[in-house]
XYZ file of C-alpha atoms in Angstrom:
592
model
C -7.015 21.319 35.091
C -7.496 24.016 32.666
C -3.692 25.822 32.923
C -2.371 21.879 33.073
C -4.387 21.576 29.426
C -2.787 24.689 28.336
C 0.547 23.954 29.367
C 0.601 20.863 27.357
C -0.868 21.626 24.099
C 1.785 24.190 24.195
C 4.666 21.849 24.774
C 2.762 19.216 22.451
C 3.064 21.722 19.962
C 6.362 22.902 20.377
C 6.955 19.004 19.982
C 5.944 19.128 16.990
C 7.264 21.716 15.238
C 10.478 21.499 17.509
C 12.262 21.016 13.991
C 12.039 24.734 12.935
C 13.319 26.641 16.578
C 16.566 26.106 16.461
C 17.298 28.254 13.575
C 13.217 29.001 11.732
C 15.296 30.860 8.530
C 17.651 28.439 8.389
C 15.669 25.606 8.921
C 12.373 23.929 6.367
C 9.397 21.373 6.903
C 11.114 18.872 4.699
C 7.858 17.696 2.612
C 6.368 20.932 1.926
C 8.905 23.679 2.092
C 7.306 25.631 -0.790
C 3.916 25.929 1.147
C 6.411 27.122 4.200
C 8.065 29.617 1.696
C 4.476 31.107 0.421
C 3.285 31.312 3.798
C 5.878 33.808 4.963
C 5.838 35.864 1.702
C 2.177 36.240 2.536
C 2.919 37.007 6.213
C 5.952 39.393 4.859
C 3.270 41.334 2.203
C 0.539 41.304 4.754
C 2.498 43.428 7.085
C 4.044 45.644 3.992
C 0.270 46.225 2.725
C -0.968 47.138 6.284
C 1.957 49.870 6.762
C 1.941 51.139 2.958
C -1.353 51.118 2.408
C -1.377 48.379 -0.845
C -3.607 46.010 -1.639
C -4.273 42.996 0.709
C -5.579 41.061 -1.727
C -3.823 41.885 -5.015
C -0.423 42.355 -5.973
C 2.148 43.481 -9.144
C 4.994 41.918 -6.695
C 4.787 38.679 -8.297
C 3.841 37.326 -11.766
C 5.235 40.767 -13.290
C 3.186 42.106 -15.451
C 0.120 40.179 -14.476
C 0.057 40.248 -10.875
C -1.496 37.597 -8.771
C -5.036 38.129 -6.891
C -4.522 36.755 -3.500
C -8.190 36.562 -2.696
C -8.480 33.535 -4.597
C -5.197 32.075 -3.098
C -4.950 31.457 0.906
C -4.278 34.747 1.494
C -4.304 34.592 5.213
C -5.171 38.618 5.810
C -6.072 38.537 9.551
C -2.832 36.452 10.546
C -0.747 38.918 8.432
C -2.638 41.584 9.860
C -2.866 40.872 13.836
C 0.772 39.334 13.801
C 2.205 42.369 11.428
C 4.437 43.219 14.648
C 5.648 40.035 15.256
C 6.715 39.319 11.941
C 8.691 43.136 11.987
C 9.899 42.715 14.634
C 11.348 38.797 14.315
C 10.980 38.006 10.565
C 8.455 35.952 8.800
C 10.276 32.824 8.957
C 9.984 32.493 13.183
C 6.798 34.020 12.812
C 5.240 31.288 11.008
C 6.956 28.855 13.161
C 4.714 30.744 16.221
C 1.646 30.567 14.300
C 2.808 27.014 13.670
C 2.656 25.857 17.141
C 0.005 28.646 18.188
C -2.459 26.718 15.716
C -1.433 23.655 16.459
C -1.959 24.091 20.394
C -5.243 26.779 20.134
C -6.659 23.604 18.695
C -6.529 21.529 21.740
C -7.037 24.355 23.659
C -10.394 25.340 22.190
C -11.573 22.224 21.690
C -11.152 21.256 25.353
C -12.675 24.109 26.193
C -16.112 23.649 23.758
C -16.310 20.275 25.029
C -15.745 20.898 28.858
C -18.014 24.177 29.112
C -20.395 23.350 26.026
C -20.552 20.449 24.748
C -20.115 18.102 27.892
C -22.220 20.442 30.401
C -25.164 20.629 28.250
C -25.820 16.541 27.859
C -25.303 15.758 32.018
C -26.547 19.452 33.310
C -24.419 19.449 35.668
C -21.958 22.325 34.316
C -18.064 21.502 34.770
C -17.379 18.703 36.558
C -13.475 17.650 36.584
C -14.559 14.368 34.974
C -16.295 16.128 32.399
C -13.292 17.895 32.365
C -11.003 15.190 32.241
C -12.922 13.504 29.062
C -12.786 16.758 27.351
C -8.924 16.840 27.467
C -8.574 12.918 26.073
C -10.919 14.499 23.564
C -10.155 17.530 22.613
C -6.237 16.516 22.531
C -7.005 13.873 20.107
C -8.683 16.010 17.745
C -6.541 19.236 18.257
C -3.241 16.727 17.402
C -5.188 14.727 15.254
C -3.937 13.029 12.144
C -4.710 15.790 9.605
C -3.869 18.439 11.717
C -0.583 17.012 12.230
C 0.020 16.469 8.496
C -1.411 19.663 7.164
C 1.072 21.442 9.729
C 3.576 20.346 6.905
C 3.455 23.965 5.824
C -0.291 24.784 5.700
C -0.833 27.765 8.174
C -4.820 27.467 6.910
C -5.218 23.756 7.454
C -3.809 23.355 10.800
C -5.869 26.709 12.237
C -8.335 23.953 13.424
C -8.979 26.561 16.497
C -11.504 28.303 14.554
C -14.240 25.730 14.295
C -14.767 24.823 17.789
C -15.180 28.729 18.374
C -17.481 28.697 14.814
C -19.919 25.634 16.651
C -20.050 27.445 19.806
C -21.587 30.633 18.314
C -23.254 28.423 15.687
C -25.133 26.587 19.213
C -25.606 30.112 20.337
C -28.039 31.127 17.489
C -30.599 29.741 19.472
C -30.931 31.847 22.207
C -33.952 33.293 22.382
C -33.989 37.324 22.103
C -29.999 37.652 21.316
C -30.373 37.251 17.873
C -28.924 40.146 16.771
C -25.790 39.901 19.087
C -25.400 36.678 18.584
C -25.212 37.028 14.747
C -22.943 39.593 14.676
C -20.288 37.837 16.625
C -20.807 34.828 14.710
C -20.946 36.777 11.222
C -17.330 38.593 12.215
C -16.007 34.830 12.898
C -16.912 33.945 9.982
C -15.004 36.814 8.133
C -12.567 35.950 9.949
C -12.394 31.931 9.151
C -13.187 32.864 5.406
C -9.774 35.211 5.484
C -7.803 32.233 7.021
C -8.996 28.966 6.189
C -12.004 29.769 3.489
C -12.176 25.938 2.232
C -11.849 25.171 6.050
C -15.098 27.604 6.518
C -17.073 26.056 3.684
C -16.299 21.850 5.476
C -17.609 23.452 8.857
C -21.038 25.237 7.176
C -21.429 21.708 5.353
C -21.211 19.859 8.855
C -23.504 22.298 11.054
C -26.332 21.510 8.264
C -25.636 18.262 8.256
C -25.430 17.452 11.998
C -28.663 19.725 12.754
C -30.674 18.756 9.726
C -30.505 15.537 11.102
C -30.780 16.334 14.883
C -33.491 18.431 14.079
C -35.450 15.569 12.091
C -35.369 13.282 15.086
C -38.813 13.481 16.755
C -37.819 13.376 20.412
C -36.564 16.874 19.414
C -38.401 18.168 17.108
C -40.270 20.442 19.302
C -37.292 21.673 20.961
C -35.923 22.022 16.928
C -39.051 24.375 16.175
C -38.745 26.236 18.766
C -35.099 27.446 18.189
C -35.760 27.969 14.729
C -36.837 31.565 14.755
C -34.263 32.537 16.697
C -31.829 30.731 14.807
C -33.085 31.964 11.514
C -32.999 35.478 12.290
C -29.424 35.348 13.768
C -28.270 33.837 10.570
C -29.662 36.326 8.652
C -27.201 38.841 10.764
C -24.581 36.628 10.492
C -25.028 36.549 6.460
C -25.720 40.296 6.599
C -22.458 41.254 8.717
C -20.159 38.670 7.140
C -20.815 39.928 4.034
C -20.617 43.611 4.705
C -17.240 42.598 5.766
C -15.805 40.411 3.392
C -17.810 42.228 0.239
C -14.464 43.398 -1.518
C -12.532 40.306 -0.994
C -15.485 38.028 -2.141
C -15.888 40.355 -5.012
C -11.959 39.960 -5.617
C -12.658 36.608 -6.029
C -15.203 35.970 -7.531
C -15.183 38.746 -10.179
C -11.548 40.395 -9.844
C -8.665 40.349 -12.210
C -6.315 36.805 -12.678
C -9.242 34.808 -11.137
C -10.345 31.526 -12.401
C -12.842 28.525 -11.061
C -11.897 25.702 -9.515
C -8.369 24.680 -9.261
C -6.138 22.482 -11.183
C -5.991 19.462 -8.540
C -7.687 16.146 -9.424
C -10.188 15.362 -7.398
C -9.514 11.709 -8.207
C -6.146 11.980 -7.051
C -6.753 14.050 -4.668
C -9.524 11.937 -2.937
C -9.459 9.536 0.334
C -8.647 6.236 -0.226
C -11.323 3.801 1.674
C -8.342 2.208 3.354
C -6.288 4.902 4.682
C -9.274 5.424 7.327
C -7.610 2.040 8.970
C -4.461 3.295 8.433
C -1.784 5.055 10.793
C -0.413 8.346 9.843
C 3.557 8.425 9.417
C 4.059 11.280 11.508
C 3.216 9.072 14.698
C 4.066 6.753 17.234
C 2.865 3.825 14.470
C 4.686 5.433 12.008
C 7.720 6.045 13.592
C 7.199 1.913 14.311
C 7.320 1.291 10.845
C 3.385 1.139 10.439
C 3.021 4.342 8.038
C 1.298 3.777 4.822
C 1.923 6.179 1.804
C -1.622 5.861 0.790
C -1.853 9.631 1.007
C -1.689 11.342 -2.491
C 1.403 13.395 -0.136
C 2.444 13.872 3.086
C 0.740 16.807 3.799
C -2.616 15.051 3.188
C -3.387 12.455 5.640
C -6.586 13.813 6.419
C -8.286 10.575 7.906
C -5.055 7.771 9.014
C -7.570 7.012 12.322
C -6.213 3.321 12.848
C -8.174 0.575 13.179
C -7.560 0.526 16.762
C -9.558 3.684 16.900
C -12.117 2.915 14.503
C -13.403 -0.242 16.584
C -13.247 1.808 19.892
C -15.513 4.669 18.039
C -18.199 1.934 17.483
C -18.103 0.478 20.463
C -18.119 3.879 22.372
C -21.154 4.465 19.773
C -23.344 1.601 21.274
C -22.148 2.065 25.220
C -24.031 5.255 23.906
C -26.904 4.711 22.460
C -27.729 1.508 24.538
C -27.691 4.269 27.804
C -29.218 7.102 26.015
C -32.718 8.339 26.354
C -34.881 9.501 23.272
C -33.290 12.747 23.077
C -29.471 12.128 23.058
C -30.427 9.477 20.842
C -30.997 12.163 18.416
C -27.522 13.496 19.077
C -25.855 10.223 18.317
C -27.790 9.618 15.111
C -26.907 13.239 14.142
C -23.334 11.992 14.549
C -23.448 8.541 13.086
C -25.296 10.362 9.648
C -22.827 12.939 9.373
C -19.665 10.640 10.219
C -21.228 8.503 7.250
C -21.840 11.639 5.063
C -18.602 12.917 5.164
C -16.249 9.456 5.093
C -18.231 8.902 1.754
C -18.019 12.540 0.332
C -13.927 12.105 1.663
C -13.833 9.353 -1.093
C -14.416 11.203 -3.740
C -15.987 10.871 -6.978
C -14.646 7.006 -7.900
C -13.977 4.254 -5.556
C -9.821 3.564 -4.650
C -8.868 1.361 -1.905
C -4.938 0.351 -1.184
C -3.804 3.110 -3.977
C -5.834 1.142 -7.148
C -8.609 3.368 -8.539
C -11.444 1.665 -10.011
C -14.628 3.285 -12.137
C -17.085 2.499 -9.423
C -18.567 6.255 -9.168
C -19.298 7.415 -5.713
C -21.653 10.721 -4.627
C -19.105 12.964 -4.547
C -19.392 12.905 -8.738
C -22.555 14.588 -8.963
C -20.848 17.497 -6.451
C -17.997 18.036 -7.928
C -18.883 20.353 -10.643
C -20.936 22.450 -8.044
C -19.474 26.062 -7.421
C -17.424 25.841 -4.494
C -16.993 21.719 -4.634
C -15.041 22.465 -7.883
C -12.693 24.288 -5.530
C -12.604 21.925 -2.662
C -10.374 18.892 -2.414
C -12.655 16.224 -1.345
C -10.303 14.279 0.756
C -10.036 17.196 2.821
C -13.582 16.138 3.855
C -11.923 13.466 5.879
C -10.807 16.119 8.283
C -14.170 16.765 9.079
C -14.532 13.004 10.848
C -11.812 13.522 13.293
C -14.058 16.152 15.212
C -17.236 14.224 15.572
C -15.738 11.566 16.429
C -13.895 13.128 19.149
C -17.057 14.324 20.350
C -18.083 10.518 20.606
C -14.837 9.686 22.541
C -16.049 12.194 24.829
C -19.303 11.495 25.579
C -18.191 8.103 26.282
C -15.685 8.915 28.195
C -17.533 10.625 30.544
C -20.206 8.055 30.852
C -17.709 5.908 31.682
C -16.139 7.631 34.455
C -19.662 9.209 35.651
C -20.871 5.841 36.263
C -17.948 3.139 35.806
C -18.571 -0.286 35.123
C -17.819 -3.206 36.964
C -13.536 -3.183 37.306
C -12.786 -5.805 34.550
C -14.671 -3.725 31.756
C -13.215 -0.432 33.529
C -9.605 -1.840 32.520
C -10.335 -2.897 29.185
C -12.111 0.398 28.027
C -9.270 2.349 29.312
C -6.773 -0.276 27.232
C -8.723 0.304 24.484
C -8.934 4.178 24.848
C -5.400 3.710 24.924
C -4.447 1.295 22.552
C -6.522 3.823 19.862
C -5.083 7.104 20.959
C -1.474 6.303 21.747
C -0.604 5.123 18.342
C -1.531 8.586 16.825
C 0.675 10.281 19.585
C 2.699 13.052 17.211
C 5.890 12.893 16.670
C 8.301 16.208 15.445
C 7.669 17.226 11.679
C 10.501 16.474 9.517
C 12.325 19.506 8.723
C 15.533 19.960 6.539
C 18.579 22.478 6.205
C 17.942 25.319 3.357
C 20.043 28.237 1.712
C 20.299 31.044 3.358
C 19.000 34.586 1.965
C 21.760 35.613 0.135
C 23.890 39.112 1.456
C 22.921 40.749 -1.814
C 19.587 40.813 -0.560
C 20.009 40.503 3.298
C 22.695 43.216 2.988
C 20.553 45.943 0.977
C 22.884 45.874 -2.070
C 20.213 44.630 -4.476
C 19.063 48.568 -4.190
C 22.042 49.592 -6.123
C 21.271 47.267 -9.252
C 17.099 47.588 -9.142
C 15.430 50.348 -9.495
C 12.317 51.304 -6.605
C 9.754 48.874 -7.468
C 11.690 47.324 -10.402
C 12.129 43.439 -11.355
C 14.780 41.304 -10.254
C 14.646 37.145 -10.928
C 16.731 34.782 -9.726
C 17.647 31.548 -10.968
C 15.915 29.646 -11.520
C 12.640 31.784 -11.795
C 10.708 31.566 -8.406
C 8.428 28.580 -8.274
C 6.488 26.414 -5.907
C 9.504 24.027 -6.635
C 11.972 26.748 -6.384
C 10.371 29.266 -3.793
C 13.417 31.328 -3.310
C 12.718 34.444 -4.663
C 9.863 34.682 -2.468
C 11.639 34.154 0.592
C 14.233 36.806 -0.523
C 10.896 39.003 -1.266
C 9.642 38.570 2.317
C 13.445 39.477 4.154
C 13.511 42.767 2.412
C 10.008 43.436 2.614
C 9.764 42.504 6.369
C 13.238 44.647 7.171
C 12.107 47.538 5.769
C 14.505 47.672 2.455
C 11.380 48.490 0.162
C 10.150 46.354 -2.677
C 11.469 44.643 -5.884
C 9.144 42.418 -8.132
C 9.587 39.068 -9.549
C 8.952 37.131 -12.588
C 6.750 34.089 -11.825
C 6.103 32.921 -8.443
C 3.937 30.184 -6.082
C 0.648 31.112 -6.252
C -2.990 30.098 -7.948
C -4.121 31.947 -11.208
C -5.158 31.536 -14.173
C -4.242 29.304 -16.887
C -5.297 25.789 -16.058
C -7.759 23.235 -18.832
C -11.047 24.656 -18.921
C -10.365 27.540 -17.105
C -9.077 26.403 -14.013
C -6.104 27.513 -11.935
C -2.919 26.263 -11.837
C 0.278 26.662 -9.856
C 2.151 29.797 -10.986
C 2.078 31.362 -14.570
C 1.714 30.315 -17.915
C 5.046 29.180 -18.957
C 7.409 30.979 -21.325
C 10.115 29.280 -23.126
C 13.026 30.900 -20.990
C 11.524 29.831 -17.737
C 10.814 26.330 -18.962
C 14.301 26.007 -20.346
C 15.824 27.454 -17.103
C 13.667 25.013 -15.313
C 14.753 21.771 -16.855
C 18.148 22.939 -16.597
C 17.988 23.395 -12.765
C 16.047 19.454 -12.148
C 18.419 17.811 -14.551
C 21.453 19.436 -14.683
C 22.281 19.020 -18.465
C 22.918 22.019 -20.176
C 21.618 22.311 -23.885
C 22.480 23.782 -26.868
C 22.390 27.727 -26.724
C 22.085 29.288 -30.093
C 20.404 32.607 -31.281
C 17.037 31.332 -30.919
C 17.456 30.680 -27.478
C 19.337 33.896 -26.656
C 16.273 35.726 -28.727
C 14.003 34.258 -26.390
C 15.700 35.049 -23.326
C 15.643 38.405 -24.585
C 12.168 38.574 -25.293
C 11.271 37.450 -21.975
C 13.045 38.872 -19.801
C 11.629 42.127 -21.841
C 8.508 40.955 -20.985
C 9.060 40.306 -17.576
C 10.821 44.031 -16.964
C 13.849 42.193 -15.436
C 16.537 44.683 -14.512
C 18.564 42.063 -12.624
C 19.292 37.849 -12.877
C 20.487 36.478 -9.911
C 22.075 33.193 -9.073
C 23.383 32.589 -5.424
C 25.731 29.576 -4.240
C 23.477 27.705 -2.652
C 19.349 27.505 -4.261
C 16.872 25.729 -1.994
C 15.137 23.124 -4.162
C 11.533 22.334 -2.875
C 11.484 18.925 -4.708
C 14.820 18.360 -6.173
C 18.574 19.198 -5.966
C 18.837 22.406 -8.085
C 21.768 22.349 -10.146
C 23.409 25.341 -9.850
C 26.595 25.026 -11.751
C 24.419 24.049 -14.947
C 22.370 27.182 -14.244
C 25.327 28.899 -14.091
C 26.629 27.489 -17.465
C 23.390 28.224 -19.009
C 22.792 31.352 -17.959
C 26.142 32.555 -19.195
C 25.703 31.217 -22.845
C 22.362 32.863 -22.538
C 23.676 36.717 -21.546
C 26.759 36.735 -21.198
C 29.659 36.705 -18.261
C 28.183 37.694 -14.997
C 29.157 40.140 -12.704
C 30.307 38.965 -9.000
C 28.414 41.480 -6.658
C 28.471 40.292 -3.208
C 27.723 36.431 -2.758
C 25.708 36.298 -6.274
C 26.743 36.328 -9.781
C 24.442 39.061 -11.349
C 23.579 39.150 -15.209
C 21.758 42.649 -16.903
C 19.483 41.409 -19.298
C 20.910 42.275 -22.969
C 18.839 45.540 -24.549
């Protein structure tokens, strides 16, 4: 059973993401290629920083002069890190396409294997059974492929690394061993370094849902004594875990916290950016429903569907809920009401601070309003709290499912629980992500000739100026970085800094006046009037900037929009002048 669940959450996941093989530099996740493109820069510059000893979590590469502190962003320094080789050795384009898959099927994989050796074990006693282990595959393959996991795989190497909180609950359990404090916190406490470096939001969800979940376990009093008595124990192991966690993640915390180009909170609305009450009912588009024609766009974009559960699955979760409790004795009582509370808790919190329902927002205010200006909530997108309700109620699915098949009911109910198992799960079947053609790196950059026009370490743009809308300057960043060819900086870039209203981030720099012309030019493709002013400007900023060389290739991959290269072209030429054809670009040297 266990190498047959392997097997297919690999080829589930290879399903998936069976878009990008074919051709992984060639090809893009069509909804969130930006994301795809700052994902391999940071796999690219993870690897560069491990082998010439810079800065993992700060860099002059990007956003020339002001650099860009990648603690704050998702800076992902254990993937670039542990997969460094991989990502030498076959670029950082296929290597995010493994790490793609690889989270997508270490989900399923880890949470089968929490619920069939933990989770399912410990309420029957029995250890593995093969029907335990046959509800923790339904189970754990619902939430390893579920909904949000599937969506956030739109480019979102953090998001879709749902592997790590299984493993974070199974050491969190393990805290109350008696008399293995100390090992047990240290394991945990390096886990969570190691969440916080991938998915740190992801880390902060999971804390929020252990408290939760044992607060309210704990409270029940069929358990309480069993609650004291772990206590000690699990006290003193998280004071390890705090202890070693931080030891290890004391510069990067610092970095973020107190290091240069930070800011607080981000520049996403949390209205915007909060769950709609109906898309819990609603199916997700990358699905089986969806690819029916029973999508919803209720989702503020594709790459947020954090609940989309169906209503198909949302009646069997209730009903599976009171098979449950009606069967349960005093003490796994106190395990479903732990569940029910923090389902509750965190659908609410998903809804964020005002009430919208079918896309219209109202003014009804919600809890989530007197979090939001917390530290740490004022980073968090609370619709990502959604994600949090695909696990537990997995976990319910599960326990069900093997009450069910440990002692079945009469054979009329028997078919119609396994109907309804299926009419809830096969509708969220995933489907492949939608991916798109995109430009190829250009041969100036793939061929090593940009050497001969930038100096070591100097500035090179292209056209338009790299942006989460226009992320290819980044990509040509990672190719030479990754190949060895040495480094050139850019103007601008997709990141988080500072910038935003009221100090809060914002995607990429400030704005100058060249940039934002350059930019207008590239979505619209009218060309304005150039006179001196302009041309003064350009000068200034691409003084500013250090630029040594603009670039403009053939073909430009917009993230969002056709980019208009002719007009760019145009432009560019009544801003500095004729270019020079070197290779497959035309290359401008900025005016002195």
């Amino acid at each position: 059973m266990d190498l047959a669940a392997v097997a297919a959450a690999v080829l589930l996941a290879g399903w998936v993401t069976s878009g990008l093989w074919p051709d992984p530099a060639a090809r893009a996740i069509t909804v969130n290629s930006s994301d795809q493109a700052l994902f391999e820069w940071l796999l690219a510059y993870g690897a560069h920083a491990l082998t010439h000893g810079e800065n993992p979590f700060f860099t002059h590469l990007l956003n020339v002069p002001d650099g860009v502190n990648l603690a704050v962003n998702t800076s992902i320094t254990v993937y670039a890190v542990v997969f460094a080789p991989l990502t030498y050795l076959i670029g950082p384009p296929a290597t995010f396409a493994v790490l793609l898959a690889g989270n997508l099927a270490g989900s399923a994989i880890a949470w089968y294997w929490l619920l069939s050796r933990v989770l399912l074990p410990g309420r029957t006693g029995a250890g593995v059974t093969p029907r335990g282990q046959v509800a923790a595959l339904v189970a754990g393959f619902f939430i390893g492929f579920a909904p949000s996991l599937v969506s956030h795989a739109n480019g979102h190497l953090n998001w879709s690394a749902g592997w790590l909180v299984p493993l974070l609950i199974w050491r969190v359990l393990k805290l109350r061993e008696p008399g293995r404090w100390l090992r047990n916190g240290l394991i945990l406490g390096v886990l969570v370094a190691v969440a916080f470096s991938i998915a740190a939001e992801g880390l902060f969800f999971t804390a929020l849902a252990c408290g939760v979940f044992l607060g309210t376990w704990a409270a029940a009093p069929a358990v309480r004594a069993e609650a004291r008595a772990a206590l000690p124990s699990l006290l003193r192991g998280l004071a390890v875990t705090a202890a070693t966690a931080g030891a290890l993640l004391a510069y990067p915390l610092w970095m973020h916290f107190l290091g240069p180009q930070r800011f607080h909170g981000t520049g996403f609305d949390p209205v915007i950016h909060a769950e709609d009450i109906a898309a819990y009912g609603a199916f997700p588009q990358r699905s089986l429903a969806g690819l029916a024609g029973l999508g919803t766009s209720l989702a503020p974009n594709p790459t947020e569907e954090n609940s989309f559960l169906g209503l198909p699955l949302l009646a069997l979760a209730v009903a599976c809920f009171v098979l449950l409790w009606r069967a349960a004795d005093p003490g796994h009582r106190a395990t479903l009401r732990a569940l029910g509370v923090s389902v509750a808790v965190f659908t609410v919190l998903s809804w964020g601070p005002r009430v919208k329902i079918f896309g219209e927002h109202t003014d009804l205010p919600l809890p989530y309003a007197l979090l939001g200006h917390l530290p740490v909530f004022n980073a968090a997108l609370p619709a990502r709290l959604a994600m949090v309700v695909s696990p537990l109620l997995g976990i319910l699915l599960a326990y069900a499912a093997l009450l069910l098949l440990t002692d079945p009911p009469p054979r009329p109910r028997r078919l119609g629980w396994a109907a309804g198992y299926a009419a809830a799960l096969l509708p969220l079947l995933p489907v492949p992500l939608l991916t798109v053609e995109r430009a190829p790196v250009p041969a100036f950059i793939t061929s090593g000739v940009w050497r001969e026009h930038v100096s070591p370490g100097g500035v090179l743009t292209p056209l338009p100026l790299t942006l989460d809308v226009s992320p290819d300057g980044q990509r040509w960043q990672a190719y030479a970085l990754a190949d060895r060819q040495g480094e050139f900086a850019i103007p601008a870039g997709f990141f988080l800094g500072p910038g935003g209203p009221g100090g809060r981030g914002r995607i990429g720099p400030v704005p100058r006046p060249t940039d934002e012309l350059l930019q207008q030019v590239a979505r619209t493709g009218v060309v304005p009037p150039i006179g001196e002013a302009e041309r003064a400007a350009a000068r200034e900023d691409l003084r500013y900037w250090r630029v040594e060389a603009v670039v403009l290739p053939d073909r430009v991959h917009g993230a969002k929009f056709p980019i208009h290269v002719d007009a760019l072209r145009q432009t560019a030429t009544a801003l500095l002048g004729p270019p020079t054809r070197v290779a497959d670009v035309d290359l401008w040297r900025p005016p002195t």
